[in-house]
Each structure stands twice: as structure tokens, then as C-alpha cells.
Coordinates of C-alpha atoms in Angstrom, one line a residue:
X1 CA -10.2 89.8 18.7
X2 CA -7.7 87.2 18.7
X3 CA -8.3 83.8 17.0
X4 CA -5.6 80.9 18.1
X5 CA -5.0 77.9 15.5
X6 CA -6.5 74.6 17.1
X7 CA -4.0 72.5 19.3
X8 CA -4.9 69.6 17.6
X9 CA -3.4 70.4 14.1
X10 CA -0.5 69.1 15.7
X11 CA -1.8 65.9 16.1
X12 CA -3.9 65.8 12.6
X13 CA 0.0 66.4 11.5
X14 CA 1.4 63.4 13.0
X15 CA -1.4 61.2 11.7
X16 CA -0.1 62.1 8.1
X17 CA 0.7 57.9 6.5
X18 CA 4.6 59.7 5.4
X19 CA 6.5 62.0 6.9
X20 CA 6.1 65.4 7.1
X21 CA 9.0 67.8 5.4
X22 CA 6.3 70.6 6.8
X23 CA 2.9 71.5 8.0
X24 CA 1.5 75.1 8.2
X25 CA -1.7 76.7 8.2
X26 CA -3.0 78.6 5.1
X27 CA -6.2 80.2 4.7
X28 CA -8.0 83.3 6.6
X29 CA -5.9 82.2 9.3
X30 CA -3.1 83.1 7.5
X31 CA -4.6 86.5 5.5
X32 CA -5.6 88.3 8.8
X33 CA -9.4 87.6 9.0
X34 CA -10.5 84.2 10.5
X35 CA -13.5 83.8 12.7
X36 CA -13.9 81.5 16.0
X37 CA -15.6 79.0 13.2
X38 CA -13.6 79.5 10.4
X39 CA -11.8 76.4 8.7
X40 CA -8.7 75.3 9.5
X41 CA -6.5 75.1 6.2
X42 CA -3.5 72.8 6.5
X43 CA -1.5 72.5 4.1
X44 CA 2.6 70.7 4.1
X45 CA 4.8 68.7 2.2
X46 CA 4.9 64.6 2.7
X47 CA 8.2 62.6 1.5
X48 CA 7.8 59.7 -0.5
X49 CA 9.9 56.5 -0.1
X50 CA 12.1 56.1 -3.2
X51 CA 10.6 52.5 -3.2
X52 CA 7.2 54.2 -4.4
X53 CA 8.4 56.3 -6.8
X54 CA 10.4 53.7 -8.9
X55 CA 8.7 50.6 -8.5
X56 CA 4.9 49.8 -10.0
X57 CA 3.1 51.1 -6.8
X58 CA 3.7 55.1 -7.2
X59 CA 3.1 57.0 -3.8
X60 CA -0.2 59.7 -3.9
X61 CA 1.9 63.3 -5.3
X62 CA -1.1 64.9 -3.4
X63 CA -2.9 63.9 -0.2
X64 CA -6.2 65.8 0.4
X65 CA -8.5 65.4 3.3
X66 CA -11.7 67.1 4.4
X67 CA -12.5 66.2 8.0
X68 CA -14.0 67.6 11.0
X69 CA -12.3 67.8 14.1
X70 CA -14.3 68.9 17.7
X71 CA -16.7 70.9 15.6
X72 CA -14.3 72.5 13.1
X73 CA -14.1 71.8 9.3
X74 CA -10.3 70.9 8.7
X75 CA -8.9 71.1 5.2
X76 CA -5.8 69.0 4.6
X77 CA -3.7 69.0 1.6
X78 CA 0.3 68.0 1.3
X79 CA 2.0 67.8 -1.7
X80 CA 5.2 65.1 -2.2
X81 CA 8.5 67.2 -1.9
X82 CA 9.1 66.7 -5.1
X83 CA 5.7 68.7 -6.5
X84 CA 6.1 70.5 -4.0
X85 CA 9.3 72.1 -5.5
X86 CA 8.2 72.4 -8.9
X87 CA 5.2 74.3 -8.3
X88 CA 7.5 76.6 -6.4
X89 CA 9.4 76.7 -9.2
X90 CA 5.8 77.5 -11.4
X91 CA 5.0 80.2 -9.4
X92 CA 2.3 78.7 -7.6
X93 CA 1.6 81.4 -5.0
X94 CA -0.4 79.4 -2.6
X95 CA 2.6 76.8 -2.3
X96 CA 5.1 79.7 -2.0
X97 CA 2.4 80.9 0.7
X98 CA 1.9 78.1 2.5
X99 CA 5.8 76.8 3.1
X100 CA 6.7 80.5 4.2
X101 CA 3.5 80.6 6.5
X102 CA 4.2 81.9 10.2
X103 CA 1.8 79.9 11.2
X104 CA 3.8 76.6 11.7
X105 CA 2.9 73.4 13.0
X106 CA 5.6 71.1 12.6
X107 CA 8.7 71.8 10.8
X108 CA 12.0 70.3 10.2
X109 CA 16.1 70.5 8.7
X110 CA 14.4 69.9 5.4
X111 CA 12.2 72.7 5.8
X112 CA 14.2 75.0 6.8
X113 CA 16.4 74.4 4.0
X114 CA 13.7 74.9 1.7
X115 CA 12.9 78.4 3.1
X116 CA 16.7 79.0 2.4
X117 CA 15.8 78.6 -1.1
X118 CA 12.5 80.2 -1.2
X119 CA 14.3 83.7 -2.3
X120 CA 15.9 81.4 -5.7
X121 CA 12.3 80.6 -6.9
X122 CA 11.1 84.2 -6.7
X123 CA 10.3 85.8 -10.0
X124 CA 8.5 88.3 -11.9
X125 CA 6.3 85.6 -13.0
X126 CA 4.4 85.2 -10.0
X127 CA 2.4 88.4 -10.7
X128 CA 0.7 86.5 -12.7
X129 CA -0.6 84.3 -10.6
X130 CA -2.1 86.8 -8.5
X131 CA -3.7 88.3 -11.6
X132 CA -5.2 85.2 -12.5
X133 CA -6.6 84.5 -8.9
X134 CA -7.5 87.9 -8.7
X135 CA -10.0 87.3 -11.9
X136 CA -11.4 84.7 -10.2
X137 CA -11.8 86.3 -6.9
X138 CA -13.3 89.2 -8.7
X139 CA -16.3 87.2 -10.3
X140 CA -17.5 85.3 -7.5
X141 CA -18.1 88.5 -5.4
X142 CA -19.9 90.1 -8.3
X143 CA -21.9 87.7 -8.4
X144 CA -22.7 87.5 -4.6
X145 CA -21.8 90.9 -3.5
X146 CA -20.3 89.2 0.1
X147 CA -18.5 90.4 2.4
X148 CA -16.1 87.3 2.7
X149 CA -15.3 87.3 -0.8
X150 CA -14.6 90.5 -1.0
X151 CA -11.7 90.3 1.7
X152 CA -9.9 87.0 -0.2
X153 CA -10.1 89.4 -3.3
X154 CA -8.4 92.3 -1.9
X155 CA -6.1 89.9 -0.2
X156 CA -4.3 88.2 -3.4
X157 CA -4.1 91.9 -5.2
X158 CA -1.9 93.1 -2.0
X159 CA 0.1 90.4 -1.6
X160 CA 0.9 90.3 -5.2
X161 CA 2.0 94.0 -5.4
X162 CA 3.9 93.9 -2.4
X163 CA 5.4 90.5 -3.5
X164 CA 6.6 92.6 -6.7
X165 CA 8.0 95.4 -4.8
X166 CA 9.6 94.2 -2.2
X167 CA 10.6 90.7 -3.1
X168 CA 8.8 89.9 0.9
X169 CA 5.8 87.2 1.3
X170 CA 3.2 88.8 3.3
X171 CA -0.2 87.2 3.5
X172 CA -1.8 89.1 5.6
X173 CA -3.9 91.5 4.7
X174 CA -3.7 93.7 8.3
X175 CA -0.2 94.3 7.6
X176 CA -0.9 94.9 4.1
X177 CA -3.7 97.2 4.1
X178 CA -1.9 100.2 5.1
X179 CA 0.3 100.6 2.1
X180 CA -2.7 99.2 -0.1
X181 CA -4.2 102.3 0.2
X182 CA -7.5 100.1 2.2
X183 CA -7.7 102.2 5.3
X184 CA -11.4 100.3 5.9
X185 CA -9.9 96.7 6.2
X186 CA -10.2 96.4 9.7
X187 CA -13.7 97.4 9.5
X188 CA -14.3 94.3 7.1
X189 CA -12.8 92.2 8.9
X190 CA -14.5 92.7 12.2
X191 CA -18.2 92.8 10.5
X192 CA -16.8 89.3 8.8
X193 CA -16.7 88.0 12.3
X194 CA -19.8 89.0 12.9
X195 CA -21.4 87.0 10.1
X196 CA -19.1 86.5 7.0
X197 CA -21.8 86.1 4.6
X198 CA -23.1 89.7 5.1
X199 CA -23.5 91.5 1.8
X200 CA -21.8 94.9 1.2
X201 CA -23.8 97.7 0.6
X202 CA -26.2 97.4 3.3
X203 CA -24.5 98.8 6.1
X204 CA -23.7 102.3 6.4
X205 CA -20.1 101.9 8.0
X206 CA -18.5 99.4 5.0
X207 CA -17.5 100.3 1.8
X208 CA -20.2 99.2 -0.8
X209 CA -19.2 97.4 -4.0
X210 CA -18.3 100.1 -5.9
X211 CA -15.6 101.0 -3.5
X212 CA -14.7 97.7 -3.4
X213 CA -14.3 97.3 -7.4
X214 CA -12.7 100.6 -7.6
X215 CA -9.9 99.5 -5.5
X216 CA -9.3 96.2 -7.0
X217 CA -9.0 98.0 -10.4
X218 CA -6.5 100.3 -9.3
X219 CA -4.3 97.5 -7.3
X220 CA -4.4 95.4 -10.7
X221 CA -3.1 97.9 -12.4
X222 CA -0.6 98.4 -9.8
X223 CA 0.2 94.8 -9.7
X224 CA 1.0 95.3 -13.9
X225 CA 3.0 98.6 -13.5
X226 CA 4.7 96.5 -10.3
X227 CA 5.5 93.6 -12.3
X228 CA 7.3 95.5 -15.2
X229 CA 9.5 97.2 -13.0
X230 CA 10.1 94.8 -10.3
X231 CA 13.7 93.8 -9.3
X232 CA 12.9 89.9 -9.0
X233 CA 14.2 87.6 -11.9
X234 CA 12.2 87.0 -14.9
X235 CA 13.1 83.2 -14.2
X236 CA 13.8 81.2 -11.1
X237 CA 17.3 80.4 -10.1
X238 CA 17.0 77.6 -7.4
X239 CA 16.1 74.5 -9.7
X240 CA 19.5 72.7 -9.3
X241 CA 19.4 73.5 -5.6
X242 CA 16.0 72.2 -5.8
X243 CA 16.7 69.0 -7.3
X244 CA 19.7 68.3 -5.5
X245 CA 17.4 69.1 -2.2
X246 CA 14.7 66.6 -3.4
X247 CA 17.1 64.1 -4.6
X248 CA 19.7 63.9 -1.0
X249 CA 15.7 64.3 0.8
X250 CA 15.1 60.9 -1.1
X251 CA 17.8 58.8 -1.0
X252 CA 18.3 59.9 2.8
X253 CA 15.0 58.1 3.5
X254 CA 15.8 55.1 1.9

């Protein structure tokens, strides 16, 4: 089953009040498992005019919006360019997700030269941002025992190991899956579009909890043995190429 990203993200892109350094789509688009229905998640990065970032009226840092479009829920967040580089540089995996998504909608110079510097903000570090997500991944399905949750939960564990041993961004969990050691992903994920709020357990052909809890455990303590030996940085490298990208980005739009 193929799901296609709505054409009119384009246009929710262009309707953005500054311009757009890049917009991509994020969420279960983007891990492998969205349904006909499921939200669209866009996220990007907006440029501020240096006239509302030294003055007394200071530009928004963060833009959120939560619409609807033609029936569709549509999740919009961009971050200035500015944040937008320094939570790269804090190991913020969703940013570092969301600028090297596939999934493009409108890119530009700017962009691309960020990707060219995505490699210089990689660092052992960011394991523990998957950790920490995975924590909180982990108690919301033991507490609802769901299907969807479950998924999102696997999801940050394998892209955080293979983050650590490969030094690649891959956020989705059908190409992950394999080396995960979760040969039953692609059974979740077509009983999610079926009805994602299913609970595990029930049916015969899916993995119950256990199973699910079991693996998590064992890719967590992967993602720790992972971390300690990986060959990324301890610290970032890119921040002077960062600044001096935010700072030319700035004055250019004088």
C-alpha cells in the first residue's frame, strides 16, 4: 500500500509569513507507517529579517500551526534558521530528522548547504536523545498497550542504533527493521492501517507486548553498547560553519 504526501503541502509552504530555508515532511510519513488518514507533519526552517531580530519587535523563533486541510489534520512547525542550527548542534534528533527528510517539499541553496553540514553536527551525543524519547515512547504504550505506539517506539530505538553505527540518518523503520532484528514490522504496519488504535495481544498474527518490550530492551542496550563504541565525535564540529551560514543567510536578506 502506497500512501503519497498531499499536493497541497506545497502550497501550505508558500503561505508561510517568511521565507522558507526548507520544508519537509516528518512523522509516520517519514518512519514507514502512515495511513490514508494519517497527519501530515510539516516541519522547515523560516529566515528572519535582521530588522526583527535587532530591533524591539523580535520575529516568532518558532511558528506552529494545527490546521486542517480537505479533511486532513496538518501539523506545521518551522523553526528560524538560527534555532534551527543550534538545536542541530544539541542533538535534537527530530530537527536533524526533519532537514535530512526525503520527503521534500520545497528546498533551496540554503538548504542544501545545510545538509552539506549535517555530517559536522553528528555526534555521539545524539544517542541520547533517542534514549530519552525512547523512555517516553516506552510508557505511553504500557500504558495503552496500542499498536500505533508501539511502532513510534521501535522506530526512535532503530534509528538511534543505526545512527551510532553507521553515522547514516534513516527514519524509516521498513528499511530499518531488517538489521533490527524485527522481522514482524511489516505485519504492524499493515494491521496499523487497518485501525491504528488496535491493541496488541489480541490478534494471533502480531507480536504481543511482551515481544514488543523484549525487543526494545535489547535495542536500548544496543543503542548504549552502540554509543560507547561509535566512530562519531563526542562533540559537534560544524558550529563556526554554522554561524557563519546563519550570519551570510541574514545579512543576505537584508
Amino acid at each position: 500500500m502506497t500512501v503519497t504526501i498531499p499536493d497541497w503541502t506545497g502550497q501550505v509552504a508558500d503561505e508561510q509569513p517568511y521565507p522558507l530555508v526548507f520544508a519537509t515532511v516528518s512523522g509516520a510519513h517519514l518512519y514507514g507507517f502512515a495511513s490514508v488518514d494519517s497527519d501530515v507533519d510539516l516541519r522547515g526552517a523560516h529566515l528572519l529579517p535582521a530588522a526583527e531580530l535587532v530591533g524591539l519587535r523580535e520575529g516568532p523563533a518558532t511558528i506552529n500551526h494545527i490546521g486542517d486541510r480537505h479533511g486532513v489534520e496538518l501539523d506545521l512547525v518551522t523553526h528560524d534558521l538560527a534555532k534551527c542550527a543550534k538545536l542541530l548542534l544539541g542533538r535534537s534528533g527530530d530537527v536533524l530528522e526533519q532537514v535530512t527528510s526525503p520527503l521534500v517539499v520545497r528546498s533551496t541553496p540554503l538548504h542544501e548547504e545545510l545538509l552539506s553540514l549535517v555530517p559536522g553536527c553528528l555526534n555521539a551525543g545524539y544517542a541520547d536523545h533517542y534514549l530519552g524519547f525512547s523512555i517516553s515512547s516506552e510508557k505511553l504504550f504500557a500504558s495503552t498497550g496500542k499498536l500505533k505506539p508501539a511502532l513510534y517506539l521501535l522506530r526512535v530505538l532503530a534509528t538511534g542504533l543505526h545512527l551510532m553505527r553507521t553515522g547514516e540518518i534513516v527514519a524509516d523503520l521498513t528499511l530499518l527493521a531488517e538489521d533490527a532484528k524485527l522481522p514482524y514490522v511489516p505485519e504492524l504496519i499493515a494491521a496499523k492501517r487497518q485501525g491504528e488504535h488496535r491493541r496488541l495481544g489480541v490478534d494471533p498474527g502480531l507480536p504481543g507486548p511482551e515481544q514488543i518490550l523484549a525487543d526494545v530492551e535489547r535495542l536500548r542496550e544496543q543503542l548504549r553498547e552502540a554509543k560507547a563504541t561509535t566512530g562519531l565525535p563526542a562533540q559537534p564540529t560544524a558550529y563556526d560553519a554554522l554561524h557563519d551560514l546563519v550570519v551570510r543567510a541574514r545579512l543576505a536578506a537584508r
